[in-house]
GROMACS .gro file of C-alpha atoms in nm:
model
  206
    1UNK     CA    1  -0.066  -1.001   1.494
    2UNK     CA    2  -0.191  -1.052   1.133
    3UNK     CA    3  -0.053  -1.224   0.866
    4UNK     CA    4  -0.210  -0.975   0.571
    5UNK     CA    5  -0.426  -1.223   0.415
    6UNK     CA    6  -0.802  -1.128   0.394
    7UNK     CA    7  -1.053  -1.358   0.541
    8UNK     CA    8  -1.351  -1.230   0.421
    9UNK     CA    9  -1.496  -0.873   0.262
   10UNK     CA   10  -1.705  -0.784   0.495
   11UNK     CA   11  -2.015  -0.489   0.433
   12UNK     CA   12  -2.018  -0.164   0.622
   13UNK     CA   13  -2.356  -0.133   0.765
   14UNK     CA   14  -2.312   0.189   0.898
   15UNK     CA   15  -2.014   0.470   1.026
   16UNK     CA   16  -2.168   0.699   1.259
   17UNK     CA   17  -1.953   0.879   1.573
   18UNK     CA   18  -1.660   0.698   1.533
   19UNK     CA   19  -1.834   0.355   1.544
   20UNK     CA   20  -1.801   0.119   1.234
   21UNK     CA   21  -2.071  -0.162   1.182
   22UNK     CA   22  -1.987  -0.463   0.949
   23UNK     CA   23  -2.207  -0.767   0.816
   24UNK     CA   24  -1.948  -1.060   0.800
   25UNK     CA   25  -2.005  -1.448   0.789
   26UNK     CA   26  -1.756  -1.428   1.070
   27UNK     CA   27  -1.827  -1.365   1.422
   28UNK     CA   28  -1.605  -1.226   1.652
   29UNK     CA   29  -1.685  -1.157   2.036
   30UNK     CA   30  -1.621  -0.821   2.278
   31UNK     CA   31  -1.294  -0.748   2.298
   32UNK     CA   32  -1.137  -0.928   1.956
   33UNK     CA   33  -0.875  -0.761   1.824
   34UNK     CA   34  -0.964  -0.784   1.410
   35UNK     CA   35  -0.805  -0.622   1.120
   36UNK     CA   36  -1.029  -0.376   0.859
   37UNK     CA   37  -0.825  -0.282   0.556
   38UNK     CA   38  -0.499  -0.325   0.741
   39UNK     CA   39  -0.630  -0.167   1.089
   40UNK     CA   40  -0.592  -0.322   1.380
   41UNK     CA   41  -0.923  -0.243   1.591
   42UNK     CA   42  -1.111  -0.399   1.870
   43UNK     CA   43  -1.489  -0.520   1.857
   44UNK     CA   44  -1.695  -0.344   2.117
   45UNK     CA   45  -1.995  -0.515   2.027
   46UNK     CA   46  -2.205  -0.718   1.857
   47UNK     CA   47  -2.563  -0.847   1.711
   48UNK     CA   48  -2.666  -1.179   1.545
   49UNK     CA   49  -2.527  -1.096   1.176
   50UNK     CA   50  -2.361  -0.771   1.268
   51UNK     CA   51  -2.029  -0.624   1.464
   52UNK     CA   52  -1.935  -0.322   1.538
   53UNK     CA   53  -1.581  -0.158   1.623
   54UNK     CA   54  -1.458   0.207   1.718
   55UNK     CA   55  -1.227   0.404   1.604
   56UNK     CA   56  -1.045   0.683   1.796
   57UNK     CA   57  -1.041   1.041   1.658
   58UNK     CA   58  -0.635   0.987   1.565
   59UNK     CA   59  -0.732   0.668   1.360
   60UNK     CA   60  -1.002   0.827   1.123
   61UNK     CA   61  -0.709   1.121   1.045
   62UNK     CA   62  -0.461   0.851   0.994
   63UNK     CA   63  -0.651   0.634   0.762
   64UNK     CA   64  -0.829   0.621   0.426
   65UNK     CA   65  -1.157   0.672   0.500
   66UNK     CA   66  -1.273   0.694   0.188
   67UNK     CA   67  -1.237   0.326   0.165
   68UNK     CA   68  -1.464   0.221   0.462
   69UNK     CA   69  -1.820   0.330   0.275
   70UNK     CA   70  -1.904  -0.079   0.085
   71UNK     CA   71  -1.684  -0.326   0.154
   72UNK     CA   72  -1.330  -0.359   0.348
   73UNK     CA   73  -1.088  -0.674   0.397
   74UNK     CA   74  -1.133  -0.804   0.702
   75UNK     CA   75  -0.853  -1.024   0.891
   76UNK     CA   76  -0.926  -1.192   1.238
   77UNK     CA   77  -0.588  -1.165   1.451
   78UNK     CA   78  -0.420  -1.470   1.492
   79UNK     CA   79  -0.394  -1.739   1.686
   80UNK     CA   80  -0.153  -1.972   1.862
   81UNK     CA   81  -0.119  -2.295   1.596
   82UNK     CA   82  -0.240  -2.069   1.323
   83UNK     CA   83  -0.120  -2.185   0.957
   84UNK     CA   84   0.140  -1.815   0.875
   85UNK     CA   85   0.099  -1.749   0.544
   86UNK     CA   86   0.152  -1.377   0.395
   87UNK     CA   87   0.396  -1.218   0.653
   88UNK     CA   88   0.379  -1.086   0.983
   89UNK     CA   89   0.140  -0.778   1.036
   90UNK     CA   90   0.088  -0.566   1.336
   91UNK     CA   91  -0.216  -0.390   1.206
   92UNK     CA   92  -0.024  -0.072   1.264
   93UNK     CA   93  -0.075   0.197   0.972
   94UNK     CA   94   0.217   0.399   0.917
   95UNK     CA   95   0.097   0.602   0.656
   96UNK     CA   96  -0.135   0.687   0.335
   97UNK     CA   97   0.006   0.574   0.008
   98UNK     CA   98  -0.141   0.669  -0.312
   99UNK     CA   99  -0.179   0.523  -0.642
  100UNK     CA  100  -0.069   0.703  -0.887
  101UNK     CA  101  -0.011   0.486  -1.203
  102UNK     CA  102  -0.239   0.126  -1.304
  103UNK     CA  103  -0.091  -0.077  -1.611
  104UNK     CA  104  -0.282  -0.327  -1.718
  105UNK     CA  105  -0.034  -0.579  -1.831
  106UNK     CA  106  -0.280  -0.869  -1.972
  107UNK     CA  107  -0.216  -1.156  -1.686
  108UNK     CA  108  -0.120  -0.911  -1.410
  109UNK     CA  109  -0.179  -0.528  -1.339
  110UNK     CA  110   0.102  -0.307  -1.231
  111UNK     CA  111   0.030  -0.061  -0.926
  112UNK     CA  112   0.225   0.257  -0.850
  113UNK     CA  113   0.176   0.359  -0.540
  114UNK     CA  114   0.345   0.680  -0.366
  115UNK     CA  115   0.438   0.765  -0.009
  116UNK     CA  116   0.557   1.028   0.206
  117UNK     CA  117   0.969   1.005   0.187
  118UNK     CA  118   1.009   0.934   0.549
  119UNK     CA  119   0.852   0.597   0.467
  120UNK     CA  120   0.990   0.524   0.148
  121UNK     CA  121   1.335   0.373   0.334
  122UNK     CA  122   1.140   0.074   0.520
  123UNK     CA  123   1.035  -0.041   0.121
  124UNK     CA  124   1.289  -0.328   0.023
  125UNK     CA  125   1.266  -0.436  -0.332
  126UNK     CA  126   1.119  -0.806  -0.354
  127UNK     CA  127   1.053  -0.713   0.068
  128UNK     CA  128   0.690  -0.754   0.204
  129UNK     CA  129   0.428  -0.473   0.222
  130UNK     CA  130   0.052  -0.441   0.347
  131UNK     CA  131  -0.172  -0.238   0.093
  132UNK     CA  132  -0.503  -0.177   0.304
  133UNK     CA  133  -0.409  -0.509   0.530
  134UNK     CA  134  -0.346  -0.714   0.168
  135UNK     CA  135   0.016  -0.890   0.226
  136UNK     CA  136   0.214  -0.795  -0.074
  137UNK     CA  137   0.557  -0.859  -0.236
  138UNK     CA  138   0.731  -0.558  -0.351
  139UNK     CA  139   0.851  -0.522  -0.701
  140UNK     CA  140   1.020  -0.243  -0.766
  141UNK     CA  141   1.189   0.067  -0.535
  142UNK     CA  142   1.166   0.375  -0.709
  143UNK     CA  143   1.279   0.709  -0.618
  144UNK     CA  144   0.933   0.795  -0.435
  145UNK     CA  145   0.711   0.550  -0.503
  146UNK     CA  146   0.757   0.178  -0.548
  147UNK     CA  147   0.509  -0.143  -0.778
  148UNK     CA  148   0.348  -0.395  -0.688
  149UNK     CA  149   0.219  -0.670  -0.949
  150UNK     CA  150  -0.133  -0.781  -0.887
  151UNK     CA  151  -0.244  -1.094  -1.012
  152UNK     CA  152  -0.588  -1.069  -1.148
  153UNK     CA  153  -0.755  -1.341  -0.816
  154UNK     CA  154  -0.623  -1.087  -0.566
  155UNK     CA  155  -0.763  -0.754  -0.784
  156UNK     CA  156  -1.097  -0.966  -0.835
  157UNK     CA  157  -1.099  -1.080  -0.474
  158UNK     CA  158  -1.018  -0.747  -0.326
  159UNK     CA  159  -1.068  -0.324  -0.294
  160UNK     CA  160  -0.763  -0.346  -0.580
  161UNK     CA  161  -1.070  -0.344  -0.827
  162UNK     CA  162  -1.181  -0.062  -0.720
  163UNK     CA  163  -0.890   0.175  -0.695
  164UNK     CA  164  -0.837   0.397  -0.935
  165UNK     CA  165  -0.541   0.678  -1.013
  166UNK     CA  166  -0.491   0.894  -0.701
  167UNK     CA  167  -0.656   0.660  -0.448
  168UNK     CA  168  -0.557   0.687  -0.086
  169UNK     CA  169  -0.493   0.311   0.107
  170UNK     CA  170  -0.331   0.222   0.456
  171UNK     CA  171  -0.010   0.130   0.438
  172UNK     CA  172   0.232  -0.056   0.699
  173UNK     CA  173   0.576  -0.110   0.602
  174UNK     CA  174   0.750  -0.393   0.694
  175UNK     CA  175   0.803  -0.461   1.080
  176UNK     CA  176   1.129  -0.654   1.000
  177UNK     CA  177   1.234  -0.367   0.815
  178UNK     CA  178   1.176  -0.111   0.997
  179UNK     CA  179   1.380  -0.270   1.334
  180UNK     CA  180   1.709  -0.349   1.043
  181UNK     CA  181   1.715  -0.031   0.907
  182UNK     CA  182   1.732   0.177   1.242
  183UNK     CA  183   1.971  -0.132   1.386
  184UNK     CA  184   2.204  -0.004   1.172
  185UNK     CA  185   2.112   0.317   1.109
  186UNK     CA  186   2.200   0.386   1.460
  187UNK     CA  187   2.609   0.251   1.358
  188UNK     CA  188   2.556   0.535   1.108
  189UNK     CA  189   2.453   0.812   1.227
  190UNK     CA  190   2.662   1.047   1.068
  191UNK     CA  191   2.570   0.926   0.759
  192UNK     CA  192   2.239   0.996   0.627
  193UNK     CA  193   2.235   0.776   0.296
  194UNK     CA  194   2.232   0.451   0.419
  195UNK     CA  195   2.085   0.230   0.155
  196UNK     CA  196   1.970  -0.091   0.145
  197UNK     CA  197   2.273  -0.205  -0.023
  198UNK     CA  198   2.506  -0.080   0.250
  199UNK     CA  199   2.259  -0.304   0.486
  200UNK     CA  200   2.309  -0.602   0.269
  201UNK     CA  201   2.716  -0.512   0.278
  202UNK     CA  202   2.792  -0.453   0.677
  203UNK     CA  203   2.518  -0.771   0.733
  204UNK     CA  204   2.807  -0.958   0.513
  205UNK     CA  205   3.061  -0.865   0.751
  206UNK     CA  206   2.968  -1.060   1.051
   0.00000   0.00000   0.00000
């Protein structure tokens, strides 16, 4: 588990046959389960400033690559007695959103990101999201896309900086989310619009 707050932006060394190398302050040992823009993946080895992790063949078709070539957000896993901050992450991807919209608005920049629709009913407005393994707070839920406001530390501090219009990041809706919708989903199965509204309505009933 995760908690979607980044540690440290760590350098990529070097991606060759499915094995990524990073330069970190941190150092992790064989085994470690560790987070790289939102992924969770397991070190397999290391040097004296370096560490290296692989990724399966289903992982590189699943992710943005294109964001593993400087540097990534890195997030140790945690553990036991660990101060949670952000929200609870499995380092599971879901899916590729993309940005399609940046508005600078002076003290904060608006983000539009889109997803595929399948997706788009685990997004709760003012709900918790990961953006490439960054814990974010949803803004607003639109039709097939939803924004997030960025304060300018985290778009200094983070890949944010770099993204431009049509940008591809991991995304991983929320786990609370996703088990509440198809809870009740499941008492609705004839019915196929079941908003987040209704959710809010027969969780008033009991």
């Amino acid at each position: 588990m995760f908690t979607g707050l980044i540690r440290e932006m760590a350098q990529v060394v070097s991606f060759k046959n499915n094995f990524l190398t990073l330069k970190a302050e941190y150092t992790p040992k064989i085994g470690d389960s560790i987070a790289i823009n939102g992924a969770c993946l397991t070190v397999v080895r290391f040097s004296s400033d370096t560490f290296t992790v692989e990724l399966s063949p289903e992982s590189t078709k699943i992710l943005a690559m294109e964001n593993y070539v400087s540097k990534v957000h890195m997030e140790p896993a945690m553990m036991m007695g660990d101060r949670f901050e952000g929200h609870i992450v499995q380092g599971h991807v879901d899916c590729l959103g993309t940005v399609t919209a940046i508005k600078n608005n002076g003290n904060s920049t608006d983000f539009f990101i889109s997803l595929p629709s399948e997706y788009s009913r685990y997004i709760i407005p003012k709900g918790s999201i990961t953006i490439d393994g960054v814990s974010l707070t949803v803004n607003e839920v639109l039709k097939d896309s939803f924004r997030l406001t960025i304060i300018p530390h985290t778009v200094d501090n983070t890949l944010f900086k770099t993204y431009k219009v049509g940008s591809k990041v991991n995304l991983e809706t929320d786990m609370f989310a996703r088990y509440v919708y198809n809870m009740f989903k499941k008492d609705n199965a004839k019915d196929d619009s079941l908003s987040w509204d209704s959710v809010d309505k027969i969780m008033a009933t009991y």
